[in-house]
Amino acid sequence: MLKLTGVVTHYGPLLVLKSVTLEVRAGEIVCLLGGNASGKSTTMKTILGLVRLTAGRVEFDSQRIDGMPTETIVRRGISLVPEARRIFTRMTVWENLAMGAFTRHKAADLTDDLERVYTLFPRLQERRHQLGGTLSGGEQQMLAIGRALMARPRLLLMDEPSMGLAPVLVDQVFDIIQAINQLGTTILIVEQNAPVALSIASRGYVLQNGRIVVHDTASALLATDHIRRAYLGED
Amino acid sequence: MDNILAILPQQLVFGLALGTVYGLIALGYTMVYGILFMINFAHGEIFMVGAYVGWWALTLLLQAQPGGLHAAWALPLMLLPAMLFTGVLGMGLERFAYRPLYLRGATRLGPLISAVGASFFLQNLVMLTQGARMKVYMTGVLFPRGWRIQVFGASISALVIVMFVVAGLMMWGLHLLVQRTTLGRSIRAVAEDREMAAIMGVNVRRVIAATFFLGSALGGAGGVLVGLYYTQIDFFMGYSAGLKAFTAAVLGGIGNIRGAMLGGLILGLVESLAVTFMNPAYKDVVAFVILILVLVFRPTGLLGETVAEQEKV
């Protein structure tokens, strides 16, 4: 479904991604692991066209999407739950969700999708008239996920969904991610919290210094000692 | 003192009317700042161009129907072309004078300097094409001097009421647009987090262009109203009106739409009261004293938010 081949990107003169090749097949949960500054978020931004690539290609549904404007890529069915959530703090919960459905216009669909999101996150329905900025961290994460789902994505990108959340909430969020996947959405997760991410993923890639250094099934990655030590930040 | 008390209600109403017009112009500054973090210093000139287009419309109307004009349909026929023209002019400025700079990631100073340049360019363009001498609005044809009402001893002319109502309706319309429509939501989204808005599928450039159109069209409408009120316009009128509207925007909290309306009202009231109690020669000084006081003591303005990242838990 999504295929990156030899992707190279720069921020100004700074080489960030040196060579990233990865694939996400329809229906999968794939995770992209790596430490700080390894290029995980840049990979996400490159997929969405927010960062231009200097070499390589990004394909979605076997069509090249690199070079397209972000809004076109989003319209093709890719949504992002960004790092640090980045909900619109000065808009109500409902307005945030409506922004998520920006690419679609039929009011009837909107009602259906709102219903779906509210079923998944009843808290959001209770707070639908509240400003996004007044929600707790966990609720903001739910809102960020709900907002991304409103676009009815076929591929959902999630950047550090566990960041800054209490352990209880982390488990909840990952349960929800799994539930979303079972409803038919393909998911690519970027995470530092490797054990949790691998526990729900089918395959994983490890990114180090802008290069994919390891690629294997999730269970193999979890079992491999030297990988855990070297790339997953465990002793 | 008795004299002053007698004209006070009148001055208050006048201040309100002037204040709504200041607010109308201030919206252009504040909307552009909210979305691009730049002060569009050419906005005063857009206002001036609006006054000229309104003047032309009135002149043409008078030629077409000598003696038969009625404010009820003549005023919309002046406002509409002025707003369309200035709206497109604002979009043109954004497209050719600012976008090439902000897209290239230049410092914030780049577009600002470009705006000052655009301001001189427009002043000179109007001076060359329309002449340096002032033009006279035939306000009396639309609003005869006798059209006034008496309220609490105040004698209020129909024009002042119309200014207040027109400017107020436009502000209300803008408020509805920004709060209730999809375009309004995307404007707010781009203002808060441009990248995230793009990720939602918003065409950010188009939203910025629309913001320029709206803000400039309101400024153009302000030009027509001010032209009708002062009855004289010239190519330099945008300078002081622009600075005053800018003051109103800063006073209310730049970037904040309700702030611009509030700032405009306060500025209009303070100015008209100052004229009542002091030598009218100091009228313009009042606005700039307010600007300096606000910048020194409350740079975020009355309704402005302190610029601090919200703590994320």
Coordinates of C-alpha atoms in Angstrom, one line a residue:
Chain A
M1 CA 0.0 0.0 0.0
L2 CA 2.8 2.4 1.0
K3 CA 6.3 2.0 -0.3
L4 CA 9.3 4.1 0.3
T5 CA 12.3 3.4 -1.9
G6 CA 15.8 4.9 -1.2
V7 CA 14.3 8.1 0.3
V8 CA 16.9 10.8 0.9
T9 CA 15.9 14.2 2.5
H10 CA 17.6 17.3 3.6
Y11 CA 16.7 20.1 6.0
G12 CA 18.6 22.9 4.3
P13 CA 22.1 21.6 4.0
L14 CA 21.6 19.0 6.7
L15 CA 21.2 15.4 5.5
V16 CA 18.5 13.8 7.6
L17 CA 17.3 10.7 5.8
K18 CA 20.2 8.9 4.1
S19 CA 18.4 6.0 2.7
V20 CA 15.0 4.8 3.8
T21 CA 13.3 1.9 2.2
L22 CA 10.2 0.4 3.8
E23 CA 6.9 -1.0 2.9
V24 CA 3.5 -1.1 4.6
R25 CA 1.0 -3.7 3.2
A26 CA -2.7 -3.2 3.4
G27 CA -4.2 -4.3 6.7
E28 CA -0.9 -4.3 8.6
I29 CA 0.4 -2.5 11.6
V30 CA 4.0 -1.7 11.0
C31 CA 6.2 0.1 13.4
L32 CA 9.2 2.3 12.8
L33 CA 11.6 2.3 15.8
G34 CA 14.6 4.4 16.6
G35 CA 16.1 6.8 19.1
N36 CA 16.0 10.5 19.2
A37 CA 16.9 12.3 16.0
S38 CA 17.1 9.1 14.0
G39 CA 14.8 10.5 11.4
K40 CA 11.4 9.0 12.4
S41 CA 9.3 12.1 12.3
T42 CA 11.1 13.3 9.2
T43 CA 10.0 10.0 7.5
M44 CA 6.4 10.8 8.4
K45 CA 6.7 14.4 7.1
T46 CA 8.3 13.1 3.9
I47 CA 5.4 10.7 3.3
L48 CA 2.9 13.6 3.7
G49 CA 4.9 15.9 1.4
L50 CA 5.8 18.4 4.2
V51 CA 9.4 17.7 3.6
R52 CA 10.7 17.4 0.0
L53 CA 12.9 14.5 -0.9
T54 CA 16.2 14.9 -2.7
A55 CA 16.2 11.3 -4.0
G56 CA 14.1 8.2 -4.0
R57 CA 10.4 7.7 -4.3
V58 CA 7.3 7.4 -2.2
E59 CA 4.4 5.3 -3.6
F60 CA 0.9 5.0 -2.3
D61 CA -1.4 2.5 -4.0
S62 CA 1.4 2.0 -6.6
Q63 CA 1.3 5.6 -7.6
R64 CA 4.1 8.1 -6.9
I65 CA 3.0 10.7 -4.4
D66 CA 6.3 12.4 -3.7
G67 CA 6.2 16.0 -5.0
M68 CA 2.4 16.3 -4.6
P69 CA 1.1 19.0 -2.3
T70 CA 0.2 17.8 1.2
E71 CA -3.6 18.3 0.7
T72 CA -3.6 16.1 -2.3
I73 CA -1.8 13.3 -0.5
V74 CA -4.2 13.6 2.4
R75 CA -7.2 13.4 0.0
R76 CA -5.8 10.1 -1.3
G77 CA -6.4 8.6 2.1
I78 CA -3.4 9.2 4.4
S79 CA -4.0 10.8 7.9
L80 CA -1.5 11.7 10.6
V81 CA -1.8 11.7 14.4
P82 CA 1.1 14.0 14.9
E83 CA 3.8 14.0 17.6
A84 CA 2.6 16.0 20.7
R85 CA -0.9 15.7 19.3
R86 CA -1.2 19.3 18.0
I87 CA -4.9 19.6 18.3
F88 CA -6.4 23.0 17.6
T89 CA -6.5 24.4 21.1
R90 CA -8.7 27.4 20.3
M91 CA -11.3 25.3 18.6
T92 CA -13.9 23.1 20.3
V93 CA -13.7 19.4 20.3
W94 CA -16.4 19.2 17.6
E95 CA -14.6 21.8 15.5
N96 CA -11.4 19.8 15.7
L97 CA -13.2 16.7 14.5
A98 CA -14.9 18.7 11.7
M99 CA -11.4 19.9 10.6
G100 CA -10.4 16.3 10.4
A101 CA -13.2 15.7 7.9
F102 CA -12.1 18.7 5.9
T103 CA -11.4 16.7 2.8
R104 CA -14.9 15.4 2.7
H105 CA -18.0 17.5 2.3
K106 CA -21.2 15.5 2.6
A107 CA -22.9 16.4 5.9
A108 CA -24.5 12.9 6.2
D109 CA -21.1 11.2 6.2
L110 CA -19.9 13.7 8.8
T111 CA -22.7 12.6 11.2
D112 CA -21.8 8.9 10.7
D113 CA -18.2 9.5 11.3
L114 CA -18.8 11.6 14.3
E115 CA -20.9 8.8 15.7
R116 CA -18.1 6.3 15.1
V117 CA -15.5 8.5 16.8
Y118 CA -17.8 9.2 19.7
T119 CA -18.4 5.5 20.1
L120 CA -14.7 4.9 20.2
F121 CA -14.1 7.9 22.6
P122 CA -17.3 8.6 24.6
R123 CA -15.3 11.3 26.5
L124 CA -15.1 13.4 23.4
Q125 CA -18.8 13.4 23.0
E126 CA -19.2 14.7 26.6
R127 CA -16.8 17.4 25.9
R128 CA -17.7 18.3 22.4
H129 CA -18.4 22.0 23.1
Q130 CA -15.2 22.4 25.2
L131 CA -12.1 24.1 23.7
G132 CA -9.4 21.6 22.7
G133 CA -6.9 23.4 24.9
T134 CA -8.8 22.6 28.0
L135 CA -8.7 18.9 27.6
S136 CA -6.3 16.7 29.6
G137 CA -3.3 15.1 27.9
G138 CA -5.1 11.7 27.4
E139 CA -8.2 13.4 26.1
Q140 CA -6.1 15.4 23.7
Q141 CA -4.5 12.2 22.4
M142 CA -8.0 10.7 21.9
L143 CA -9.0 13.9 20.0
A144 CA -5.9 13.8 17.8
I145 CA -6.8 10.1 16.9
G146 CA -10.4 10.9 16.4
R147 CA -9.6 13.9 14.2
A148 CA -7.4 11.7 12.0
L149 CA -10.1 9.1 11.7
M150 CA -12.6 11.7 10.5
A151 CA -10.8 11.8 7.2
R152 CA -11.6 8.1 6.8
P153 CA -8.0 7.3 6.1
R154 CA -6.9 4.0 4.6
L155 CA -3.5 4.5 6.0
L156 CA -3.1 6.1 9.4
L157 CA 0.4 7.5 10.4
M158 CA 0.9 7.8 14.1
D159 CA 3.9 9.7 15.5
E160 CA 4.8 8.8 19.1
P161 CA 1.3 8.1 20.3
S162 CA 2.6 7.1 23.7
M163 CA 4.6 10.3 24.3
G164 CA 3.9 12.1 27.6
L165 CA 1.1 9.7 28.6
A166 CA 0.8 7.8 31.9
P167 CA 1.4 4.0 31.5
V168 CA -2.3 3.2 32.0
L169 CA -3.2 5.5 29.2
V170 CA -0.4 4.2 26.9
D171 CA -2.0 0.7 27.1
Q172 CA -5.4 2.2 26.4
V173 CA -4.2 4.1 23.4
F174 CA -2.5 1.0 22.0
D175 CA -5.7 -1.1 22.5
I176 CA -7.5 1.6 20.5
I177 CA -4.9 1.5 17.8
Q178 CA -5.4 -2.2 17.5
A179 CA -9.2 -1.8 17.4
I180 CA -8.9 0.8 14.6
N181 CA -6.7 -1.6 12.7
Q182 CA -9.2 -4.4 13.0
L183 CA -11.8 -2.1 11.6
G184 CA -9.7 -2.1 8.4
T185 CA -7.3 0.8 8.6
T186 CA -3.6 0.2 7.8
I187 CA -1.3 1.7 10.4
L188 CA 2.3 2.9 10.5
I189 CA 3.5 3.8 14.0
V190 CA 6.6 5.7 14.9
E191 CA 7.6 4.9 18.5
Q192 CA 10.4 5.2 21.0
N193 CA 8.5 2.9 23.3
A194 CA 9.4 -0.2 21.3
P195 CA 8.1 -3.1 23.4
V196 CA 4.5 -1.7 23.4
A197 CA 4.6 -0.8 19.7
L198 CA 6.0 -4.2 18.7
S199 CA 3.4 -6.0 20.8
I200 CA 0.6 -4.9 18.4
A201 CA 2.7 -4.7 15.2
S202 CA 3.2 -7.4 12.7
R203 CA 6.6 -6.1 11.4
G204 CA 9.1 -3.5 12.4
Y205 CA 11.9 -1.4 11.0
V206 CA 14.7 0.1 13.0
L207 CA 15.9 3.5 11.9
Q208 CA 19.3 4.8 12.9
N209 CA 21.0 8.0 11.7
G210 CA 18.7 8.3 8.8
R211 CA 19.1 4.7 7.6
I212 CA 17.0 1.6 8.0
V213 CA 19.4 -0.8 9.7
V214 CA 17.1 -3.7 10.7
H215 CA 13.9 -5.1 9.3
D216 CA 12.1 -8.1 10.7
T217 CA 8.8 -9.4 12.1
A218 CA 7.7 -7.9 15.4
S219 CA 8.2 -11.1 17.3
A220 CA 11.7 -11.6 16.0
L221 CA 12.6 -8.0 16.8
L222 CA 11.3 -8.4 20.4
A223 CA 13.3 -11.7 20.8
T224 CA 16.6 -10.5 19.4
D225 CA 18.8 -9.5 22.3
H226 CA 21.4 -7.4 20.5
I227 CA 18.7 -5.4 18.7
R228 CA 17.0 -4.7 22.0
R229 CA 20.2 -3.4 23.4
A230 CA 21.5 -1.5 20.4
Y231 CA 18.4 0.1 19.0
L232 CA 15.5 -0.2 21.3
G233 CA 17.1 1.6 24.2
E234 CA 17.1 -1.3 26.7
D235 CA 20.0 -2.5 28.8
Chain B
M1 CA -19.3 73.2 31.0
D2 CA -23.0 73.2 30.2
N3 CA -22.1 73.4 26.6
I4 CA -19.9 70.4 26.8
L5 CA -22.6 68.4 28.5
A6 CA -25.0 69.3 25.9
I7 CA -22.9 68.0 23.1
L8 CA -21.6 65.0 25.0
P9 CA -24.3 62.5 23.8
Q10 CA -23.7 63.6 20.3
Q11 CA -20.0 63.1 20.6
L12 CA -20.5 59.6 22.1
V13 CA -22.7 58.5 19.2
F14 CA -20.2 60.0 16.8
G15 CA -17.4 58.2 18.6
L16 CA -19.3 54.9 18.4
A17 CA -19.8 55.3 14.7
L18 CA -16.2 56.3 14.0
G19 CA -15.1 53.5 16.3
T20 CA -16.9 50.8 14.3
V21 CA -15.3 52.1 11.2
Y22 CA -11.9 52.0 12.8
G23 CA -12.7 48.5 13.9
L24 CA -13.7 47.6 10.4
I25 CA -10.3 48.7 9.1
A26 CA -8.4 47.2 12.0
L27 CA -9.8 43.8 11.1
G28 CA -7.6 43.8 8.0
Y29 CA -4.5 44.2 10.1
T30 CA -5.5 41.7 12.7
M31 CA -6.6 39.0 10.3
V32 CA -3.4 39.2 8.3
Y33 CA -1.3 39.3 11.4
G34 CA -3.2 36.3 12.8
I35 CA -2.4 34.1 9.8
L36 CA 1.0 35.3 8.7
F37 CA 2.4 37.2 11.7
M38 CA 3.1 40.2 9.5
I39 CA 1.8 43.7 9.7
N40 CA 0.4 44.6 6.3
F41 CA 1.4 48.2 6.3
A42 CA -0.2 48.7 2.9
H43 CA -3.6 48.1 4.4
G44 CA -4.1 51.9 4.9
E45 CA -3.6 52.3 1.2
I46 CA -6.1 49.6 0.4
F47 CA -8.5 51.6 2.5
M48 CA -7.6 54.7 0.5
V49 CA -8.2 52.9 -2.8
G50 CA -11.6 51.8 -1.5
A51 CA -12.5 55.4 -0.9
Y52 CA -11.5 56.2 -4.5
V53 CA -13.5 53.3 -6.0
G54 CA -16.5 54.4 -4.0
W55 CA -16.0 58.0 -5.2
W56 CA -15.9 56.8 -8.8
A57 CA -19.0 54.7 -8.3
L58 CA -20.8 57.6 -6.8
T59 CA -19.7 59.9 -9.7
L60 CA -20.9 57.4 -12.3
L61 CA -24.2 56.9 -10.5
L62 CA -24.7 60.6 -10.4
Q63 CA -24.1 60.8 -14.2
A64 CA -26.5 58.0 -14.8
Q65 CA -29.2 59.3 -12.6
P66 CA -28.7 63.0 -12.0
G67 CA -30.8 64.1 -9.1
G68 CA -32.4 60.7 -8.5
L69 CA -30.1 58.9 -6.1
H70 CA -31.3 57.2 -3.0
A71 CA -29.0 56.0 -0.3
A72 CA -30.8 52.7 0.0
W73 CA -29.5 51.4 -3.3
A74 CA -26.7 53.9 -4.1
L75 CA -24.7 53.0 -1.0
P76 CA -24.6 49.3 -1.8
L77 CA -23.6 50.1 -5.4
M78 CA -20.7 52.1 -4.0
L79 CA -19.7 49.6 -1.4
L80 CA -19.8 46.5 -3.6
P81 CA -17.3 47.6 -6.3
A82 CA -15.1 49.1 -3.6
M83 CA -15.0 45.9 -1.7
L84 CA -14.5 43.7 -4.7
F85 CA -11.7 45.9 -6.0
T86 CA -9.8 46.2 -2.8
G87 CA -10.3 42.5 -2.0
V88 CA -8.7 41.6 -5.3
L89 CA -6.0 44.3 -4.7
G90 CA -5.2 42.7 -1.3
M91 CA -5.0 39.3 -2.9
G92 CA -2.7 40.7 -5.5
L93 CA -0.4 42.2 -2.9
E94 CA -0.2 38.9 -1.1
R95 CA 0.5 37.0 -4.3
F96 CA 3.2 39.3 -5.7
A97 CA 4.6 41.3 -2.8
Y98 CA 4.5 39.0 0.2
R99 CA 4.2 35.4 -0.8
P100 CA 7.5 35.2 -2.7
L101 CA 9.1 36.4 0.5
Y102 CA 7.4 34.4 3.2
L103 CA 7.5 31.2 1.1
R104 CA 11.2 31.4 0.8
G105 CA 11.3 31.4 4.6
A106 CA 12.7 35.0 4.7
T107 CA 12.7 36.7 8.1
R108 CA 9.5 38.4 9.2
L109 CA 11.2 41.6 8.3
G110 CA 11.1 40.8 4.5
P111 CA 7.3 41.0 3.9
L112 CA 7.1 43.9 6.3
I113 CA 9.5 46.0 4.3
S114 CA 7.8 44.8 1.1
A115 CA 4.5 46.1 2.6
V116 CA 6.0 49.5 3.3
G117 CA 7.1 49.6 -0.3
A118 CA 3.7 48.5 -1.6
S119 CA 2.2 51.3 0.5
F120 CA 4.4 54.0 -1.2
F121 CA 3.7 52.4 -4.6
L122 CA 0.0 52.5 -4.1
Q123 CA 0.0 56.1 -2.8
N124 CA 2.0 57.2 -5.8
L125 CA 0.0 55.2 -8.3
V126 CA -3.2 56.8 -7.1
M127 CA -1.6 60.3 -7.1
L128 CA -0.4 59.8 -10.7
T129 CA -3.6 58.4 -12.0
Q130 CA -6.2 60.3 -10.0
G131 CA -4.3 63.5 -9.4
A132 CA -2.8 65.0 -6.3
R133 CA -5.7 67.2 -5.5
M134 CA -8.4 66.0 -3.2
K135 CA -11.7 64.7 -4.5
V136 CA -15.0 65.6 -3.0
Y137 CA -17.6 63.1 -2.0
M138 CA -21.1 64.3 -2.9
T139 CA -22.4 63.1 0.4
G140 CA -25.2 65.6 0.5
V141 CA -26.9 64.0 -2.5
L142 CA -27.3 60.7 -0.6
F143 CA -27.8 62.0 2.9
P144 CA -29.4 65.4 2.9
R145 CA -28.4 67.6 5.9
G146 CA -31.9 67.6 7.2
W147 CA -31.9 63.8 7.9
R148 CA -31.2 63.8 11.6
I149 CA -32.9 62.4 14.7
Q150 CA -32.9 63.8 18.2
V151 CA -32.0 61.4 21.0
F152 CA -31.4 62.7 24.6
G153 CA -30.7 66.1 23.2
A154 CA -28.2 64.7 20.7
S155 CA -28.8 65.5 17.1
I156 CA -27.6 62.5 15.1
S157 CA -27.3 62.6 11.4
A158 CA -28.6 59.7 9.3
L159 CA -25.1 59.2 7.9
V160 CA -23.6 58.5 11.3
I161 CA -26.3 55.9 12.0
V162 CA -25.7 54.3 8.6
M163 CA -22.0 54.1 9.2
F164 CA -22.6 52.5 12.5
V165 CA -25.1 50.0 11.1
V166 CA -23.1 49.1 8.0
A167 CA -19.8 48.7 9.8
G168 CA -21.6 46.8 12.6
L169 CA -23.3 44.4 10.1
M170 CA -20.1 43.7 8.3
M171 CA -18.3 42.9 11.5
W172 CA -21.2 40.6 12.5
G173 CA -21.0 39.0 9.1
L174 CA -17.3 38.4 9.5
H175 CA -17.8 37.0 12.9
L176 CA -20.4 34.5 11.6
L177 CA -18.1 33.6 8.7
V178 CA -15.1 33.0 10.9
Q179 CA -17.0 31.1 13.6
R180 CA -19.6 29.1 11.7
T181 CA -18.3 28.3 8.2
T182 CA -15.8 25.8 6.8
L183 CA -13.7 28.7 5.4
G184 CA -13.7 30.4 8.8
R185 CA -12.6 27.1 10.5
S186 CA -9.8 26.7 8.1
I187 CA -8.7 30.3 8.6
R188 CA -8.6 29.7 12.3
A189 CA -6.8 26.4 11.8
V190 CA -4.1 28.0 9.6
A191 CA -3.7 30.8 12.1
E192 CA -3.1 28.4 14.9
D193 CA -1.0 25.7 13.2
R194 CA -0.3 26.1 9.5
E195 CA 1.4 22.7 9.0
M196 CA -1.4 20.9 10.9
A197 CA -4.0 22.6 8.8
A198 CA -2.3 21.4 5.7
I199 CA -2.3 17.9 7.1
M200 CA -6.1 18.2 7.5
G201 CA -6.2 18.8 3.8
V202 CA -6.5 22.6 3.9
N203 CA -5.0 24.4 0.9
V204 CA -3.1 26.9 3.0
R205 CA -2.2 29.3 0.2
R206 CA -5.8 29.6 -0.8
V207 CA -6.9 30.3 2.8
I208 CA -4.2 33.0 3.1
A209 CA -5.4 34.5 -0.1
A210 CA -9.0 34.4 1.1
T211 CA -8.0 36.1 4.4
F212 CA -6.4 38.9 2.4
F213 CA -9.5 39.3 0.3
L214 CA -11.8 39.5 3.3
G215 CA -9.6 41.9 5.3
S216 CA -9.0 44.1 2.3
A217 CA -12.6 44.2 1.3
L218 CA -13.6 45.4 4.8
G219 CA -10.9 48.0 4.6
G220 CA -12.3 49.1 1.3
A221 CA -15.7 49.4 2.7
G222 CA -14.2 51.5 5.6
G223 CA -12.7 53.8 2.9
V224 CA -16.2 54.4 1.4
L225 CA -17.7 55.2 4.8
V226 CA -14.9 57.5 5.8
G227 CA -15.1 59.2 2.4
L228 CA -18.8 59.8 2.9
Y229 CA -18.2 61.1 6.4
Y230 CA -15.3 63.5 5.8
T231 CA -16.5 64.2 2.2
Q232 CA -12.9 64.8 1.1
I233 CA -10.4 62.1 0.0
D234 CA -6.8 62.3 -1.2
F235 CA -4.1 59.8 -2.0
F236 CA -2.5 60.3 1.4
M237 CA -5.6 59.6 3.5
G238 CA -4.6 56.0 4.2
Y239 CA -1.6 57.0 6.2
S240 CA -3.2 58.4 9.3
A241 CA -6.3 56.2 9.1
G242 CA -4.1 53.2 8.6
L243 CA -2.1 54.1 11.7
K244 CA -5.2 54.6 13.7
A245 CA -6.7 51.3 12.7
F246 CA -3.4 49.7 13.4
T247 CA -3.6 51.3 16.9
A248 CA -7.1 49.9 17.3
A249 CA -5.8 46.4 16.3
V250 CA -2.9 46.6 18.8
L251 CA -5.1 48.0 21.5
G252 CA -7.5 45.0 21.2
G253 CA -4.7 42.5 20.8
I254 CA -3.3 42.0 17.4
G255 CA -4.4 38.7 15.8
N256 CA -7.7 38.7 17.8
I257 CA -10.7 39.5 15.7
R258 CA -13.0 40.5 18.6
G259 CA -10.1 42.6 19.9
A260 CA -9.9 44.6 16.7
M261 CA -13.6 45.5 17.0
L262 CA -13.3 46.4 20.7
G263 CA -10.1 48.4 20.1
G264 CA -11.8 50.3 17.3
L265 CA -14.7 51.2 19.4
I266 CA -12.6 52.3 22.3
L267 CA -10.3 54.4 20.1
G268 CA -13.3 56.1 18.4
L269 CA -14.9 56.9 21.7
V270 CA -11.7 58.2 23.3
E271 CA -10.9 60.3 20.3
S272 CA -14.3 61.9 20.1
L273 CA -14.3 62.6 23.9
A274 CA -10.8 64.1 23.7
V275 CA -12.1 66.4 21.0
T276 CA -14.9 67.4 23.3
F277 CA -12.7 68.3 26.2
M278 CA -9.5 69.4 24.5
N279 CA -8.3 71.4 21.6
P280 CA -9.4 69.4 18.5
A281 CA -5.9 69.9 17.1
Y282 CA -4.8 67.2 19.5
K283 CA -7.2 64.6 18.0
D284 CA -4.6 62.6 16.2
V285 CA -2.2 62.7 19.1
V286 CA -4.7 60.7 21.2
A287 CA -4.5 57.7 19.1
F288 CA -0.7 57.6 19.1
V289 CA -0.5 58.2 22.9
I290 CA -2.8 55.1 23.2
L291 CA -0.6 53.1 20.9
I292 CA 2.6 53.9 22.9
L293 CA 0.9 53.3 26.2
V294 CA -0.4 49.9 25.0
L295 CA 2.9 48.9 23.6
V296 CA 4.7 49.8 26.8
F297 CA 2.2 48.5 29.4
R298 CA 0.2 45.8 27.7
P299 CA 1.9 44.7 24.4
T300 CA -0.6 41.8 24.0
G301 CA -3.5 44.2 24.0
L302 CA -6.8 44.0 25.8
L303 CA -7.9 40.6 24.5
G304 CA -4.6 39.3 23.3
E305 CA -3.2 36.1 24.7
T306 CA 0.2 35.9 26.2
V307 CA 2.3 34.1 23.7
A308 CA 3.3 31.0 25.7
E309 CA 3.1 27.4 24.6
Q310 CA 0.5 25.7 26.5
E311 CA 1.8 23.1 28.9
K312 CA 1.2 19.6 27.5
V313 CA 0.6 16.9 30.0

